Amino acid sequence: MSSILRDNRRAGNALVRRMVSLPRNIIGGFSRAMGHGRDLMGIGGRRNQHVPSNYQLQHPEEHISTTVPEEWAFLTSFEDQYGSNHPFFYACQFMEALKIAEDDQKFMFVYLHAPEHPFTPSFCRDTLCSELVVQFLDANFVCWGALANREEGLQMATIMRPASFPFCAVIAPAPGDSIAVLQQMEGPISPAELVEILQRTMEEQGLAFGSARAKQEEKIRADRRLREEQDAAYLASLQIDKEKERFKNLLSGERVQKPVEAPSNKPNYDKLRNSQKQYVQVKEGAIAKETQHKEVANRGTNPQATQILIRFPNGERREQSFASTDKVQSIYRYIDSLGLPGIGNYRLISSFPRKVYGVDQMGMTLKDSGLHPRASLFLEAM
């Protein structure tokens, strides 16, 4: 029996990447909730004070009162049986939680609760409520839970098609009416295994999603700068044409009226030369910016490039591309060049497993230090 569970766990916890289309009633539920003015956005539960006292039920889960808003049904059922020490689940509709995750630039952790399943009690008590899992999920994910046999929980179970319970998934927003399922876990799992899987998903998929978002934003900014510089070059060109025409007309008039005084137009000629010089400089700057933009766009296709995502103590994230042969010291130089306020002495670390990249590792290449092709590092003040 244990060997079968291990085999199922390996199959269920394999890293997946698939797109799932959301039903219209889930998508439409978000607009209806906003239209009715429900003040549930950003509200969640963990401690009893978050749940109104009239929601504390004295009956089994199947007899939950219909007066309890559907958004609180899962938390009410869960806390009645397992207490209030659990990850912070947002008590809102699925699309609202997805919007929060998108705004916070985090992945969404989805848990479908099946109270009657034999594996559910041990998973909830020993794994989901363990301090390790609670802290990790609260720090890195937007958590949303639902009863697998009610309303949105049932609809999500229908489209996610879990083979077994307990069922958890890591979700990311996707274009249109779809979501990206980056990881799903089915069946019993220990706290350490769950955190390891979630950490690996964040590192492998998070950099891909963050890199795509960063590249898109950089492309938009580069295109905007390029258009502004091209517009400036165009206006400078128009000004030069006007100056040429005016100078030509001025010279023609002077030849007819006072041909001897033609040298007096030297200031106009100097002004024209200065305008031409300015135009050349603006145009060369625009060409250089366009070349730089193309280099940035092509950087991601270089197999020798190493993508490093750096997380700062204030929550800011920066991503930079290095050559795999660059030294760890190059990352420190990049951070120092940013000139961010409040950064004194620091060191770079990776978590799960924790590894410090300090003075002893400065001379190692990114490839030899295990950071190639992509890695996520945290800046830790010293």
CSV table of C-alpha atoms in Angstrom, one decimal:
chain,number,residue,atom,x,y,z
A,1,MET,CA,0.0,0.0,0.0
A,2,SER,CA,2.8,2.5,0.9
A,3,SER,CA,4.6,1.7,-2.4
A,4,ILE,CA,1.4,2.5,-4.3
A,5,LEU,CA,1.0,5.8,-2.5
A,6,ARG,CA,4.6,6.7,-3.3
A,7,ASP,CA,4.1,5.9,-6.9
A,8,ASN,CA,0.9,7.9,-7.0
A,9,ARG,CA,2.6,10.8,-5.3
A,10,ARG,CA,5.4,10.9,-7.9
A,11,ALA,CA,2.9,10.9,-10.7
A,12,GLY,CA,0.7,13.5,-9.0
A,13,ASN,CA,3.5,15.8,-8.0
A,14,ALA,CA,5.3,15.8,-11.3
A,15,LEU,CA,5.9,19.4,-12.5
A,16,VAL,CA,3.0,20.2,-14.9
A,17,ARG,CA,2.3,23.2,-17.1
A,18,ARG,CA,-1.1,23.3,-18.7
A,19,MET,CA,-3.7,25.9,-19.5
A,20,VAL,CA,-7.2,25.5,-18.1
A,21,SER,CA,-10.2,27.5,-19.4
A,22,LEU,CA,-12.4,28.9,-16.6
A,23,PRO,CA,-16.2,28.5,-16.8
A,24,ARG,CA,-18.3,31.6,-17.4
A,25,ASN,CA,-20.0,31.4,-14.0
A,26,ILE,CA,-16.6,31.7,-12.2
A,27,ILE,CA,-15.5,34.6,-14.4
A,28,GLY,CA,-19.0,36.2,-14.2
A,29,GLY,CA,-19.0,35.8,-10.4
A,30,PHE,CA,-16.2,38.3,-10.0
A,31,SER,CA,-18.1,41.1,-11.8
A,32,ARG,CA,-21.3,40.3,-9.9
A,33,ALA,CA,-19.5,40.5,-6.6
A,34,MET,CA,-17.9,43.8,-7.5
A,35,GLY,CA,-21.2,45.1,-8.8
A,36,HIS,CA,-23.0,44.2,-5.5
A,37,GLY,CA,-20.3,46.0,-3.5
A,38,ARG,CA,-19.1,43.0,-1.5
A,39,ASP,CA,-16.3,44.1,0.8
A,40,LEU,CA,-14.5,40.8,0.7
A,41,MET,CA,-11.5,41.7,-1.4
A,42,GLY,CA,-8.3,41.1,0.6
A,43,ILE,CA,-10.2,39.7,3.6
A,44,GLY,CA,-9.0,36.3,4.8
A,45,GLY,CA,-9.1,34.0,7.8
A,46,ARG,CA,-6.7,32.4,10.1
A,47,ARG,CA,-7.7,33.4,13.6
A,48,ASN,CA,-11.1,33.2,15.1
A,49,GLN,CA,-11.5,37.0,15.3
A,50,HIS,CA,-11.6,37.1,11.5
A,51,VAL,CA,-14.8,35.0,11.4
A,52,PRO,CA,-18.0,36.5,12.7
A,53,SER,CA,-19.3,34.7,15.8
A,54,ASN,CA,-22.6,33.7,14.1
A,55,TYR,CA,-20.5,31.8,11.6
A,56,GLN,CA,-19.1,29.4,14.2
A,57,LEU,CA,-21.3,26.4,13.6
A,58,GLN,CA,-22.0,23.6,16.0
A,59,HIS,CA,-23.0,21.1,13.3
A,60,PRO,CA,-21.1,18.9,10.9
A,61,GLU,CA,-19.9,20.2,7.6
A,62,GLU,CA,-22.8,18.9,5.5
A,63,HIS,CA,-25.2,21.0,7.6
A,64,ILE,CA,-23.4,24.4,7.2
A,65,SER,CA,-26.1,27.0,7.3
A,66,THR,CA,-27.1,28.7,4.1
A,67,THR,CA,-26.8,32.1,6.0
A,68,VAL,CA,-23.0,31.7,5.9
A,69,PRO,CA,-21.6,33.4,2.8
A,70,GLU,CA,-20.1,30.9,0.4
A,71,GLU,CA,-16.7,32.7,0.7
A,72,TRP,CA,-16.6,31.8,4.4
A,73,ALA,CA,-17.9,28.2,4.1
A,74,PHE,CA,-14.5,26.6,3.7
A,75,LEU,CA,-12.9,28.5,6.6
A,76,THR,CA,-15.8,27.8,8.9
A,77,SER,CA,-15.7,24.1,8.1
A,78,PHE,CA,-11.9,23.9,8.4
A,79,GLU,CA,-11.5,25.9,11.6
A,80,ASP,CA,-14.4,24.0,13.3
A,81,GLN,CA,-12.3,20.8,12.9
A,82,TYR,CA,-8.6,21.9,12.8
A,83,GLY,CA,-8.5,25.2,14.6
A,84,SER,CA,-7.2,28.6,13.5
A,85,ASN,CA,-3.5,27.8,13.0
A,86,HIS,CA,-3.4,27.5,9.2
A,87,PRO,CA,-2.2,29.4,6.2
A,88,PHE,CA,-4.0,32.7,5.5
A,89,PHE,CA,-6.8,31.8,3.1
A,90,TYR,CA,-8.5,34.7,1.4
A,91,ALA,CA,-12.2,34.5,2.0
A,92,CYS,CA,-13.3,35.7,-1.4
A,93,GLN,CA,-14.3,34.3,-4.8
A,94,PHE,CA,-11.7,32.6,-7.0
A,95,MET,CA,-11.3,35.4,-9.5
A,96,GLU,CA,-10.8,38.0,-6.7
A,97,ALA,CA,-8.0,35.9,-5.2
A,98,LEU,CA,-6.5,35.5,-8.6
A,99,LYS,CA,-6.5,39.3,-9.1
A,100,ILE,CA,-4.8,39.8,-5.7
A,101,ALA,CA,-2.1,37.3,-6.7
A,102,GLU,CA,-1.6,39.1,-10.0
A,103,ASP,CA,-1.4,42.5,-8.3
A,104,ASP,CA,1.1,41.2,-5.7
A,105,GLN,CA,3.1,39.3,-8.4
A,106,LYS,CA,2.7,36.0,-6.6
A,107,PHE,CA,1.5,32.6,-7.5
A,108,MET,CA,-1.8,31.3,-6.1
A,109,PHE,CA,-2.0,28.3,-3.9
A,110,VAL,CA,-5.3,26.5,-4.3
A,111,TYR,CA,-6.6,23.9,-1.8
A,112,LEU,CA,-9.7,21.9,-2.5
A,113,HIS,CA,-11.0,20.5,0.8
A,114,ALA,CA,-12.7,17.1,0.9
A,115,PRO,CA,-13.7,16.6,4.5
A,116,GLU,CA,-15.0,13.0,4.0
A,117,HIS,CA,-11.8,11.7,2.4
A,118,PRO,CA,-9.7,9.4,4.6
A,119,PHE,CA,-6.5,11.2,3.9
A,120,THR,CA,-7.8,14.7,4.6
A,121,PRO,CA,-7.6,14.8,8.5
A,122,SER,CA,-3.9,13.8,8.6
A,123,PHE,CA,-3.0,16.2,5.8
A,124,CYS,CA,-4.8,19.1,7.3
A,125,ARG,CA,-3.6,18.5,10.9
A,126,ASP,CA,0.0,17.4,10.2
A,127,THR,CA,0.9,19.2,6.9
A,128,LEU,CA,-1.3,22.2,6.1
A,129,CYS,CA,-1.3,23.4,9.7
A,130,SER,CA,2.4,22.8,10.4
A,131,GLU,CA,4.4,25.9,11.2
A,132,LEU,CA,6.8,25.3,8.3
A,133,VAL,CA,4.0,25.2,5.7
A,134,VAL,CA,2.1,28.1,7.3
A,135,GLN,CA,5.1,30.4,7.2
A,136,PHE,CA,6.2,29.4,3.7
A,137,LEU,CA,2.8,29.9,2.2
A,138,ASP,CA,2.1,33.2,3.9
A,139,ALA,CA,5.4,34.6,2.7
A,140,ASN,CA,5.3,33.5,-0.9
A,141,PHE,CA,1.7,32.7,-2.1
A,142,VAL,CA,-1.8,34.0,-2.1
A,143,CYS,CA,-3.8,31.1,-0.7
A,144,TRP,CA,-7.4,30.3,-1.6
A,145,GLY,CA,-9.4,27.3,-0.4
A,146,ALA,CA,-12.9,25.9,-1.1
A,147,LEU,CA,-15.0,22.9,-0.3
A,148,ALA,CA,-14.7,20.4,-3.1
A,149,ASN,CA,-18.4,19.6,-3.1
A,150,ARG,CA,-19.8,23.1,-3.1
A,151,GLU,CA,-20.2,26.0,-5.5
A,152,GLU,CA,-16.8,27.3,-6.8
A,153,GLY,CA,-14.9,24.4,-5.1
A,154,LEU,CA,-17.0,21.9,-7.0
A,155,GLN,CA,-16.5,23.9,-10.3
A,156,MET,CA,-12.8,24.0,-9.8
A,157,ALA,CA,-12.7,20.3,-9.0
A,158,THR,CA,-14.6,19.7,-12.3
A,159,ILE,CA,-12.1,21.6,-14.4
A,160,MET,CA,-8.9,20.5,-12.5
A,161,ARG,CA,-10.0,16.8,-12.5
A,162,PRO,CA,-8.1,15.7,-9.3
A,163,ALA,CA,-7.5,11.9,-9.3
A,164,SER,CA,-7.3,11.9,-5.5
A,165,PHE,CA,-7.5,14.1,-2.4
A,166,PRO,CA,-6.1,16.0,-0.6
A,167,PHE,CA,-5.6,18.2,-3.7
A,168,CYS,CA,-3.5,21.3,-4.0
A,169,ALA,CA,-2.3,23.3,-7.0
A,170,VAL,CA,-0.1,26.2,-7.9
A,171,ILE,CA,-1.9,28.6,-10.3
A,172,ALA,CA,-0.8,31.6,-12.3
A,173,PRO,CA,-2.9,34.1,-14.2
A,174,ALA,CA,-3.0,33.6,-18.0
A,175,PRO,CA,-4.3,35.7,-20.9
A,176,GLY,CA,-8.0,35.5,-21.7
A,177,ASP,CA,-10.3,33.4,-19.6
A,178,SER,CA,-7.7,30.8,-18.7
A,179,ILE,CA,-5.3,30.0,-15.9
A,180,ALA,CA,-1.9,28.3,-15.9
A,181,VAL,CA,-1.6,25.2,-13.7
A,182,LEU,CA,2.1,25.1,-12.8
A,183,GLN,CA,2.0,22.4,-10.2
A,184,GLN,CA,-0.6,20.1,-8.6
A,185,MET,CA,-0.2,17.7,-5.7
A,186,GLU,CA,-2.6,14.8,-4.9
A,187,GLY,CA,-2.7,12.5,-2.0
A,188,PRO,CA,-0.9,12.6,1.4
A,189,ILE,CA,2.4,14.5,1.6
A,190,SER,CA,4.7,15.6,4.4
A,191,PRO,CA,5.4,19.3,5.3
A,192,ALA,CA,9.0,19.1,4.1
A,193,GLU,CA,7.9,17.5,0.8
A,194,LEU,CA,5.2,20.1,0.2
A,195,VAL,CA,7.6,23.0,0.9
A,196,GLU,CA,10.3,21.5,-1.3
A,197,ILE,CA,7.8,21.1,-4.2
A,198,LEU,CA,6.5,24.6,-3.8
A,199,GLN,CA,10.1,26.1,-3.6
A,200,ARG,CA,11.1,24.2,-6.8
A,201,THR,CA,8.0,25.4,-8.6
A,202,MET,CA,8.8,29.0,-7.6
A,203,GLU,CA,12.3,28.7,-8.8
A,204,GLU,CA,11.6,26.9,-12.1
A,205,GLN,CA,8.4,28.5,-13.0
A,206,GLY,CA,8.7,31.8,-11.2
A,207,LEU,CA,11.8,32.9,-13.1
A,208,ALA,CA,10.1,32.0,-16.4
A,209,PHE,CA,7.0,34.0,-15.5
A,210,GLY,CA,8.9,36.8,-14.0
A,211,SER,CA,11.4,36.9,-16.8
A,212,ALA,CA,8.6,37.0,-19.4
A,213,ARG,CA,6.8,39.8,-17.5
A,214,ALA,CA,10.1,41.8,-17.1
A,215,LYS,CA,11.0,41.4,-20.7
A,216,GLN,CA,7.6,42.6,-21.8
A,217,GLU,CA,7.8,45.6,-19.5
A,218,GLU,CA,11.3,46.3,-20.7
A,219,LYS,CA,10.2,46.0,-24.4
A,220,ILE,CA,7.4,48.5,-23.8
A,221,ARG,CA,9.7,51.0,-22.1
A,222,ALA,CA,12.3,50.5,-24.9
A,223,ASP,CA,9.7,51.0,-27.6
A,224,ARG,CA,8.4,54.1,-25.9
A,225,ARG,CA,11.9,55.6,-25.6
A,226,LEU,CA,12.6,54.7,-29.2
A,227,ARG,CA,9.4,56.4,-30.4
A,228,GLU,CA,10.2,59.5,-28.4
A,229,GLU,CA,13.8,59.7,-29.8
A,230,GLN,CA,12.5,59.1,-33.3
A,231,ASP,CA,9.9,61.8,-32.9
A,232,ALA,CA,12.7,64.2,-31.6
A,233,ALA,CA,14.9,63.3,-34.6
A,234,TYR,CA,12.0,63.9,-37.0
A,235,LEU,CA,11.2,67.3,-35.4
A,236,ALA,CA,14.9,68.2,-35.6
A,237,SER,CA,14.9,67.1,-39.3
A,238,LEU,CA,11.9,69.4,-40.0
A,239,GLN,CA,13.6,72.2,-38.2
A,240,ILE,CA,16.7,71.7,-40.3
A,241,ASP,CA,14.6,71.7,-43.5
A,242,LYS,CA,13.0,74.9,-42.5
A,243,GLU,CA,16.3,76.5,-41.7
A,244,LYS,CA,17.7,75.4,-45.0
A,245,GLU,CA,14.7,76.8,-46.9
A,246,ARG,CA,14.9,80.1,-44.9
A,247,PHE,CA,18.6,80.4,-45.5
A,248,LYS,CA,18.2,79.7,-49.2
A,249,ASN,CA,15.6,82.3,-49.5
A,250,LEU,CA,17.6,84.7,-47.5
A,251,LEU,CA,20.7,84.2,-49.7
A,252,SER,CA,18.6,84.6,-52.9
A,253,GLY,CA,17.2,87.9,-51.6
A,254,GLU,CA,20.5,89.2,-50.5
A,255,ARG,CA,22.1,88.4,-53.8
A,256,VAL,CA,19.5,90.5,-55.6
A,257,GLN,CA,19.5,93.4,-53.2
A,258,LYS,CA,22.9,93.5,-51.7
A,259,PRO,CA,25.2,90.9,-53.2
A,260,VAL,CA,28.3,92.5,-51.5
A,261,GLU,CA,26.9,91.9,-48.0
A,262,ALA,CA,26.4,88.1,-48.4
A,263,PRO,CA,29.1,87.3,-45.7
A,264,SER,CA,26.8,89.0,-43.1
A,265,ASN,CA,24.6,85.8,-43.2
A,266,LYS,CA,27.4,83.8,-41.5
A,267,PRO,CA,25.5,83.6,-38.2
A,268,ASN,CA,22.6,82.0,-39.9
A,269,TYR,CA,24.9,79.6,-41.6
A,270,ASP,CA,26.5,78.7,-38.3
A,271,LYS,CA,23.0,78.2,-36.8
A,272,LEU,CA,22.2,75.8,-39.6
A,273,ARG,CA,25.3,73.8,-39.1
A,274,ASN,CA,24.6,73.5,-35.4
A,275,SER,CA,21.1,72.3,-36.2
A,276,GLN,CA,22.5,69.7,-38.6
A,277,LYS,CA,24.9,68.6,-35.9
A,278,GLN,CA,22.1,68.3,-33.3
A,279,TYR,CA,20.1,66.2,-35.8
A,280,VAL,CA,23.0,63.8,-36.4
A,281,GLN,CA,23.5,63.4,-32.6
A,282,VAL,CA,19.8,62.7,-31.9
A,283,LYS,CA,19.6,60.2,-34.8
A,284,GLU,CA,22.8,58.4,-33.7
A,285,GLY,CA,21.4,58.2,-30.2
A,286,ALA,CA,18.1,56.7,-31.5
A,287,ILE,CA,20.1,54.1,-33.5
A,288,ALA,CA,22.2,53.2,-30.5
A,289,LYS,CA,19.1,52.8,-28.3
A,290,GLU,CA,17.4,50.6,-30.9
A,291,THR,CA,20.5,48.4,-31.1
A,292,GLN,CA,20.6,48.1,-27.3
A,293,HIS,CA,16.9,47.2,-27.3
A,294,LYS,CA,17.6,44.4,-29.8
A,295,GLU,CA,20.5,43.1,-27.7
A,296,VAL,CA,18.2,43.0,-24.6
A,297,ALA,CA,15.5,41.2,-26.6
A,298,ASN,CA,18.0,38.6,-28.0
A,299,ARG,CA,19.7,38.0,-24.6
A,300,GLY,CA,17.2,35.5,-23.5
A,301,THR,CA,17.9,33.2,-26.5
A,302,ASN,CA,21.6,32.9,-25.6
A,303,PRO,CA,22.2,29.4,-24.1
A,304,GLN,CA,25.2,30.7,-22.2
A,305,ALA,CA,23.2,33.5,-20.5
A,306,THR,CA,22.4,33.1,-16.8
A,307,GLN,CA,19.2,34.7,-15.5
A,308,ILE,CA,19.5,35.9,-11.9
A,309,LEU,CA,16.4,37.1,-10.0
A,310,ILE,CA,17.4,39.2,-7.0
A,311,ARG,CA,14.9,39.8,-4.1
A,312,PHE,CA,15.6,42.8,-1.8
A,313,PRO,CA,14.5,43.2,1.8
A,314,ASN,CA,11.9,45.8,0.9
A,315,GLY,CA,10.2,43.3,-1.4
A,316,GLU,CA,11.6,44.8,-4.6
A,317,ARG,CA,12.7,42.4,-7.3
A,318,ARG,CA,15.3,42.9,-10.0
A,319,GLU,CA,16.2,40.4,-12.8
A,320,GLN,CA,19.5,40.6,-14.7
A,321,SER,CA,21.2,38.5,-17.3
A,322,PHE,CA,24.9,37.5,-16.9
A,323,ALA,CA,27.2,35.3,-18.9
A,324,SER,CA,27.6,31.8,-17.4
A,325,THR,CA,31.4,32.5,-17.2
A,326,ASP,CA,30.9,35.7,-15.1
A,327,LYS,CA,32.0,35.5,-11.5
A,328,VAL,CA,29.7,35.8,-8.5
A,329,GLN,CA,31.3,39.1,-7.9
A,330,SER,CA,29.5,40.4,-11.0
A,331,ILE,CA,26.2,40.1,-9.2
A,332,TYR,CA,27.5,42.2,-6.3
A,333,ARG,CA,28.8,44.8,-8.8
A,334,TYR,CA,25.4,44.9,-10.5
A,335,ILE,CA,23.6,45.4,-7.2
A,336,ASP,CA,26.1,48.2,-6.1
A,337,SER,CA,25.6,50.0,-9.4
A,338,LEU,CA,21.8,50.3,-8.8
A,339,GLY,CA,22.5,52.8,-6.0
A,340,LEU,CA,19.4,51.7,-4.0
A,341,PRO,CA,19.0,53.5,-0.7
A,342,GLY,CA,19.3,51.6,2.6
A,343,ILE,CA,21.6,48.9,1.3
A,344,GLY,CA,24.8,48.7,3.4
A,345,ASN,CA,26.8,45.5,4.0
A,346,TYR,CA,25.0,42.4,2.6
A,347,ARG,CA,25.4,39.0,1.3
A,348,LEU,CA,23.4,36.9,-1.2
A,349,ILE,CA,21.7,33.6,-0.2
A,350,SER,CA,19.5,31.0,-1.8
A,351,SER,CA,16.9,29.1,0.2
A,352,PHE,CA,15.6,25.6,0.2
A,353,PRO,CA,18.4,24.5,0.5
A,354,ARG,CA,20.0,27.6,2.1
A,355,LYS,CA,23.3,28.5,0.5
A,356,VAL,CA,25.4,31.6,1.1
A,357,TYR,CA,27.2,33.3,-1.8
A,358,GLY,CA,29.7,35.5,0.1
A,359,VAL,CA,33.4,36.4,0.0
A,360,ASP,CA,34.6,32.8,-0.4
A,361,GLN,CA,32.5,32.4,-3.6
A,362,MET,CA,33.3,35.7,-5.2
A,363,GLY,CA,35.8,34.2,-7.6
A,364,MET,CA,33.6,31.3,-8.7
A,365,THR,CA,31.8,31.4,-12.1
A,366,LEU,CA,28.0,31.4,-12.1
A,367,LYS,CA,28.1,28.0,-13.8
A,368,ASP,CA,30.5,26.5,-11.3
A,369,SER,CA,28.5,27.9,-8.3
A,370,GLY,CA,25.3,26.2,-9.5
A,371,LEU,CA,23.5,29.4,-10.5
A,372,HIS,CA,23.3,28.6,-14.3
A,373,PRO,CA,21.0,28.8,-16.2
A,374,ARG,CA,18.7,30.6,-13.7
A,375,ALA,CA,18.5,31.2,-10.0
A,376,SER,CA,16.7,33.2,-7.4
A,377,LEU,CA,18.8,35.0,-4.7
A,378,PHE,CA,17.9,36.9,-1.6
A,379,LEU,CA,19.8,40.0,-0.4
A,380,GLU,CA,20.4,39.6,3.3
A,381,ALA,CA,21.7,42.5,5.4
A,382,MET,CA,24.7,41.9,7.6
